[in-house]
Amino acid sequence: MTRGLPTPGGRVAFAPALMPSARPAPLVHKFGGAALADADAVRHAASIVAMLRTDDALPTAVVVSAMHGVTDALLDASHRATHGDATGARHALDALRRRHDEAARRVAGDGGGDESLSAVIDATFGELAGLLDGLAALGDLPPSVADAVLARGERLSARLAVAALAAIGVPAQYVDECDVIQTDGRPGNAFPDLPRTAAAARRVLAPLLARGTVAVIPGFVGAVPARTAAHAAPSDAPRRVAPVVTLGRGGSDLTATTLARVLGARDVFLWKDVRGLLTADPRVVPDARVIPALHAREASELAYHGAKVLHPRALVPLLARSAQRDAHREAGVPAPRARVTVRPFADPTAPGTTIVLAEERRAPGATSSPPRHPVKAVSALGGQALVTVRGTGMAGVPGIAARAFGALERAGISVALISQASSEQSICIGVPQSATAAVEPALREAFAAEIARGEIEGIDVEPDVATVAVVGSGMAGVPGIAARFFGALADAQVNVVAIAQGSSELNISAVVAGKDAAAAQRAAHAAFRLDRVGGGAARAPQHADVVLLGFGKVGRELARQITQRQSASRADGTQSPVSLVGVVDSRGWVFDAAGLAPRRLASLSKAKAEGRALAELPGGAEGAPDAALAHIAAHALSRPILVDVTAGDTSALLDAAVHHGMDLVLANKKPLAEGRVTVDAATASAAGLVATAAARGRRVLHEATVGAGLPVIDTVRKLQESGDRILHIQGCPSGTLGFLFAELGRGRAFSDALRDAMARGYTEPDPREDLSGQDVARKAVILARLVGWKGTLDDVAVESLVPPALAALPLQEFLAQLESLDAPWAARVAAAAARGAVLRYRADVSPKEARVGIVEVDRASPFASLSGTDNQFVFTTRRYKERPLVITGPGAGPEVTAAGVLNDVLALAGAR
Ligand SMILES: NC(=O)C1=CN([C@@H]2O[C@H](COP(=O)(O)OP(=O)(O)OC[C@H]3O[C@@H](n4cnc5c(N)ncnc54)[C@H](OP(=O)(O)O)[C@@H]3O)[C@@H](O)[C@H]2O)C=CC1
Ligand SMILES: N[C@@H](CC=O)C(=O)O
């Protein structure tokens, strides 16, 4: 997976104050919690460090976050302890302990457990238990104590990282963060003090790095200045509170950039669970692309503005302010020169996003052509409220804005956006929605006198708004950017409530109703052609990552066909458009973000066909499908597609997949035909899966749900897109029932023919789904809705071939009684033959009806000539009225069904 890994560029002299000048520039890695999910992930992180340490002398520092979810779990345990839930707190701690023990056992590898690691884990959980006891006694969670608790998460994962590096022969040493990162001491939101950190790094890190030892440092945490430390813990705080502070959530990024600055590093790699910084949130804008390179100020804007990939203050240590330069130089802090690369942990060969320090802004009045992408990204900050203070008496009065912001500061409300009309008769302030209740009273109190005098006429709060911003340093001095942005919003019917643009011209923000935020982002993304960022093609892999929900007959055949498609691409020297990364069954999953190799897939298919569960197979994980989906979605996937080849009601899973940003392909009819009513009774507008997906910019294709591999839905769409109107579709859409009736007509026994259909994979997992007419009814509902019918499955009368007495039996008992159906069906077929007819199971759909049932058709009719699993669909349309359009062909069986599914997958893979 790590073959061909790009190497760090800088081979320049290390900062003279720290290392002899012959040494290469140091490298800093930071692994986030999402990247450190378990022992495998920690080992993978270690292998990345080893791979990029192209020579043993390359000075390398590694910063780690706590393992995935550990910070939240520690916080939860602290709250429980504080609120008197000692048992809950202990259980939470026990679970964390087990997780770390297990990870420690596994990272140590074949050599068995590492005793010193076990001792550290023991001691840490002992300290944590003591801290929680203290919190329980205190009944309060002072920020300084919260910091002390949370710090343990990073420390533990740093110890694991050291063990993982040691296990692969990389010399590594744990370095306590307090020995290096010196801060201003603000609990919960501290900022590193660069001069003191540089001095500490010279003392503690330089000798280590000079020896070729990788220094592993817990992120997110730093030391309290000696002066503050004396006051850090309240006198009644629990014992053993270490004087540490945290740098704010996601603060490990800040630890990494701080170290990069003080070490004079050339490269900082932030290994994340995303492909890089994207042009938009891919869950909202399917066309989002990885931005190959952007300036640190642009990246900072994005970080502040809702793109949660970077800690908002992460780039501050690298952005030298001229006022600080001399002081820093005197204090031995090297000039900033590191470039930051955000790379996907799951795919270390991907280039990710490089954040550079060199300005690429145009000089004012420049006449050269404007940059190709003056705007690099669109971002949105939801969950906001817009507060407007308005009044004609505000004009020309100094201090109104200052008092408004002072009031908000006193109420602890952070302001996200400010806009003031030049008439000075209103000030709009964007605040978090959660602050809505506090904001109005705070402002009313501040302006009580002006309100009483009528100078301020109103304080209005508009809840549920979002700030959508376009960001890019290239827009400075380029006319027409705002026009393009607001024109796009207007075209998308999005009303703009307020506007803000700083004079830096790095960001134009528009406040819109929360419900319009997604449409606004898509419109702006399209207007600035951000799908072409990276030179017309995404720098991220162009392929789509496919996950199969269901690994039965159709799923396994689909896996085979995908593998075949990949070999064809390899043979003609092109990149395969799809990669199969995960397979899920009812009890577990197998997943590899880098793609499941053909040989591995073949062996999984073989074992699965022999009745084994995926969870039991090599690399398999046990868990319910929703856990599988959550696990898979937490990885940095490329344009993920979930393929539903199960036979159950998977509506909730598919909803979750859409929320995780996945497109969907279905062979499973149930989520479309039942599960939920797909037409909103009140508005008669489409609701349900397809509409939910569309609202999030996701696509749902499901050709196989009607004619397996036949182009039935495709034909419906093409007729409709070309302006034709479908009046009526008559069809025999069941492969199983077609096969059965054709075989009965040739004198074969019912039981024998049905068993044959099952063996050939034509039937549903329970063949009574076919025999009952339900499967045909679902197809009819799906098809009828496409032509405008508004009914539900309950409106379709079905005629069943299964006698009521056999309908509810367990499957095996039903199959054991199949022979009882032979004689009645032989008689019914013979009676029809006597009338010159044959039996067929037919569906009739139109905008007004959906009907299915057994019919006798004349032996001379085209339906009578169907054989095998042949389906037939006869379209009567405005254009094809005298001579209807007919589609005929095999309509069941894993091979044709998988082919229909693969076509949909390829259409989605090629469509974005
Ligand atoms: N066969 C055909 O000709 C056609 C089939 N279809 C549709 O294709 C679908 C698959 O059919 P087929 O392959 O024959 O069915 P199978 O019974 O062979 O396979 C179903 C698979 O889905 C898994 N599964 C069931 N529920 C879930 C769940 N909630 N989450 C994850 N996996 C789950 C099963 O797991 P486990 O192995 O653990 O039981 C199994 O691997 C059906 O919906 C069918 O209607 C559509 C057109 C034609
Ligand atoms: N069981 C179904 C398979 C395709 O949907 C059929 O027989 O048609």
Short mmCIF file of C-alpha atoms and ligand atoms in Angstrom, two decimals, residues 667 669 704-708 733-737 761-764 770 775-776 779 869 871 891-893 897, ligand 2:
data_model
loop_
_atom_site.label_atom_id
_atom_site.label_comp_id
_atom_site.label_asym_id
_atom_site.label_seq_id
_atom_site.Cartn_x
_atom_site.Cartn_y
_atom_site.Cartn_z
CA ALA A 667 -30.69 -4.58 -6.95
CA LYS A 669 -36.36 -3.76 -4.53
CA ALA A 704 -31.62 -4.31 -11.76
CA THR A 705 -34.71 -3.90 -9.60
CA VAL A 706 -37.05 -4.28 -12.56
CA GLY A 707 -35.51 -6.24 -15.42
CA ALA A 708 -32.23 -7.48 -13.85
CA PRO A 733 -41.14 -9.13 -15.29
CA SER A 734 -40.53 -12.30 -13.31
CA GLY A 735 -37.73 -14.55 -14.44
CA THR A 736 -38.74 -17.20 -11.93
CA LEU A 737 -42.41 -17.26 -12.85
CA GLY A 761 -30.19 -18.39 -8.70
CA TYR A 762 -33.34 -17.03 -10.41
CA THR A 763 -35.51 -16.91 -7.31
CA GLU A 764 -35.43 -14.61 -4.34
CA ASP A 770 -41.69 -14.80 -6.34
CA ASP A 775 -41.69 -9.65 -6.14
CA VAL A 776 -43.59 -8.81 -9.32
CA LYS A 779 -41.29 -4.31 -9.68
CA THR A 869 -36.09 -16.54 -17.62
CA ASN A 871 -38.86 -11.04 -19.35
CA GLY A 891 -34.54 -11.21 -16.65
CA ALA A 892 -33.12 -13.22 -13.74
CA GLY A 893 -30.00 -14.98 -12.59
CA THR A 897 -28.41 -9.12 -12.63
N1 LIG B 2 -36.54 -13.40 -8.39
C1 LIG B 2 -36.58 -12.42 -9.39
C2 LIG B 2 -35.18 -12.01 -9.71
C3 LIG B 2 -35.13 -10.69 -10.30
O1 LIG B 2 -35.64 -9.70 -9.79
C4 LIG B 2 -37.20 -13.00 -10.65
O2 LIG B 2 -37.35 -14.19 -10.70
O3 LIG B 2 -37.52 -12.23 -11.54
#
